XYZ file of C-alpha atoms in Angstrom:
213
model
C -0.002 0.000 0.001
C 1.483 3.362 -1.009
C 2.453 5.597 1.870
C -0.018 8.420 2.402
C 1.427 11.837 1.517
C 2.274 14.071 4.444
C 3.452 17.611 4.968
C 5.447 19.213 7.751
C 4.132 22.654 8.687
C 6.364 25.127 10.462
C 3.758 26.996 12.474
C 2.038 23.860 13.751
C 4.745 22.525 16.089
C 6.112 20.382 13.248
C 3.061 18.125 13.216
C 2.573 15.776 10.290
C -0.743 16.165 8.476
C -1.938 13.532 5.978
C -3.394 14.567 2.634
C -7.158 14.137 2.582
C -9.526 13.098 -0.229
C -10.702 16.653 -0.978
C -7.368 18.419 -0.892
C -3.705 17.602 -0.671
C -0.512 19.132 0.579
C 2.412 19.369 -1.770
C 5.868 18.790 -0.382
C 9.316 18.318 -1.850
C 9.990 14.659 -1.178
C 13.393 13.367 -0.075
C 15.078 16.716 -0.762
C 13.614 19.558 1.253
C 11.096 20.013 4.027
C 8.312 22.323 2.927
C 7.411 24.746 5.699
C 4.252 25.986 4.012
C 1.146 23.944 3.153
C -0.096 24.148 -0.438
C -3.765 23.299 -0.713
C -5.344 22.621 -4.064
C -8.741 21.369 -5.175
C -8.117 19.852 -8.584
C -5.191 18.715 -10.676
C -6.013 21.388 -13.255
C -5.693 24.173 -10.689
C -2.480 22.672 -9.414
C -0.980 22.425 -12.890
C -1.719 26.078 -13.554
C -0.136 27.052 -10.254
C 3.293 25.545 -10.991
C 3.826 26.374 -14.675
C 7.074 28.316 -15.022
C 7.674 29.792 -18.450
C 11.043 31.261 -17.538
C 13.121 31.592 -14.370
C 14.758 34.908 -13.576
C 17.916 34.426 -11.509
C 19.232 37.490 -9.685
C 22.741 37.057 -8.287
C 24.054 39.324 -5.540
C 27.289 37.635 -4.432
C 27.817 35.887 -1.125
C 29.730 32.769 -0.169
C 28.229 30.756 -3.039
C 30.423 32.698 -5.506
C 33.483 33.324 -3.336
C 37.010 32.503 -4.502
C 39.571 31.987 -1.735
C 43.237 32.654 -2.393
C 45.104 31.599 0.769
C 44.813 30.125 4.223
C 44.248 33.591 5.720
C 40.786 33.694 4.069
C 41.698 36.341 1.517
C 38.888 36.149 -1.055
C 36.961 37.903 -3.758
C 33.479 37.245 -5.108
C 33.787 35.843 -8.592
C 31.470 35.371 -11.538
C 28.182 33.752 -10.551
C 28.271 29.984 -11.104
C 24.565 29.198 -10.993
C 24.179 29.425 -14.776
C 26.997 26.892 -15.282
C 25.498 24.619 -12.642
C 22.055 24.630 -14.294
C 23.571 24.125 -17.745
C 25.579 21.166 -16.448
C 22.408 19.664 -14.955
C 20.596 20.120 -18.292
C 17.509 21.574 -16.642
C 14.272 21.495 -18.627
C 13.386 25.169 -18.298
C 14.600 28.459 -19.704
C 16.414 30.833 -17.385
C 18.033 34.255 -17.438
C 20.812 35.387 -15.078
C 20.918 39.013 -13.932
C 24.268 39.507 -12.160
C 23.150 42.511 -10.160
C 26.046 42.831 -7.697
C 28.932 40.942 -6.124
C 28.850 41.562 -2.385
C 29.303 39.731 0.860
C 25.858 39.990 2.409
C 27.314 41.701 5.492
C 28.128 44.582 3.139
C 24.736 44.724 1.422
C 23.119 48.044 2.332
C 19.493 49.123 2.476
C 20.079 50.874 -0.853
C 21.352 47.599 -2.327
C 18.222 45.830 -1.083
C 16.049 48.438 -2.748
C 17.996 47.853 -5.974
C 17.283 44.113 -5.733
C 13.634 44.844 -4.943
C 13.218 47.220 -7.869
C 14.958 44.904 -10.344
C 12.608 42.061 -9.460
C 9.500 44.238 -9.351
C 10.295 45.680 -12.781
C 10.763 42.250 -14.362
C 7.907 40.479 -16.129
C 9.082 37.168 -14.639
C 6.681 35.529 -12.207
C 9.307 33.087 -10.864
C 12.521 34.492 -9.389
C 15.503 32.823 -7.723
C 17.936 35.066 -5.842
C 21.428 33.906 -4.847
C 22.497 35.811 -1.760
C 24.962 35.685 1.094
C 23.608 33.880 4.114
C 24.269 36.442 6.857
C 21.598 38.928 5.732
C 19.514 36.728 3.421
C 16.497 36.784 5.744
C 16.509 40.599 5.923
C 16.446 40.831 2.135
C 13.704 38.195 1.870
C 11.507 40.187 4.244
C 11.896 43.283 2.070
C 11.034 41.350 -1.095
C 7.917 39.806 0.411
C 5.752 42.802 -0.530
C 6.253 42.293 -4.293
C 2.890 41.064 -5.639
C 2.334 38.290 -8.167
C 5.817 36.751 -7.996
C 7.236 33.683 -6.299
C 10.702 34.643 -5.071
C 13.082 32.128 -3.488
C 16.404 33.145 -1.962
C 19.213 30.657 -1.568
C 22.964 30.610 -1.185
C 25.671 28.422 0.279
C 27.566 27.936 3.505
C 30.551 26.711 1.479
C 31.539 28.196 -1.914
C 30.256 26.507 -5.067
C 33.883 25.993 -6.128
C 34.565 23.785 -3.071
C 34.222 20.027 -3.311
C 32.041 19.818 -0.190
C 29.778 22.708 -1.147
C 26.088 22.746 -0.362
C 25.465 25.075 -3.307
C 24.167 22.502 -5.808
C 21.806 20.964 -3.253
C 20.477 24.380 -2.220
C 19.986 25.491 -5.824
C 18.053 22.310 -6.603
C 15.898 22.819 -3.537
C 15.225 26.426 -4.536
C 14.367 25.502 -8.143
C 11.787 23.002 -6.918
C 10.388 25.489 -4.438
C 10.041 28.374 -6.874
C 7.864 26.220 -9.134
C 5.676 25.004 -6.280
C 5.091 27.832 -3.832
C 2.508 30.630 -4.009
C 3.561 34.256 -4.586
C 5.723 35.703 -1.867
C 9.335 35.564 -0.731
C 10.895 32.379 0.678
C 14.270 31.140 1.886
C 15.674 27.774 0.730
C 18.512 26.767 3.046
C 19.551 23.783 5.146
C 17.263 21.461 3.202
C 14.178 23.427 4.174
C 11.858 25.984 2.592
C 11.324 28.765 5.111
C 8.915 31.628 5.521
C 11.421 34.445 6.219
C 9.431 35.491 9.275
C 10.080 32.056 10.805
C 13.800 31.520 10.234
C 17.187 32.717 11.374
C 20.798 31.794 10.685
C 22.530 30.092 13.597
C 26.113 31.242 13.055
C 27.623 29.027 15.733
C 26.126 25.887 14.154
C 26.433 27.273 10.609
C 22.887 26.407 9.606
C 19.421 27.890 9.233
C 16.807 27.031 11.844
C 13.383 28.051 13.084
C 13.326 31.427 14.785
C 12.234 31.583 18.410
């Protein structure tokens, strides 16, 4: 007997809810935990909800694109690698990369955030993936959450994409799945989980994202 679909919901004390006969919850199986329930009535409505004609990728820098030069952590932020990663994976959708800035997220200013906001708002894309440094990713996501009619997912990496043990490819894959599945709004895809930015924080001592208190 097939296992009944379930969904983990962040604001319900991590309870597991089964999908019922009249509606279902979508979740990203075996890759990410979905911290937002998606309810749909019919397969036709669901199909319309996830169609992505083109993905806009806005890159802002951060660890995901860092290049380290020595053991003293001297680095610069290089060309964004997400386009190469998606090409290598031979993804089945069209995408456009807008390399907006190359900054460590600790150096991203309020003016920079407004630039990111305005670039996304001005685009005709309804699906947007933003690569961003992890230290201020949540702050940027909160600012972007007021953009109507667009599903925006922010992701990054705790280890550079050029490192062998990077989490970049996993996080990008998680974000790509999320941006095609979630309703309009801004979301964070990190640590194998899709987060509402109001419910997440970065734990710097453990180097991971976790539920906010």
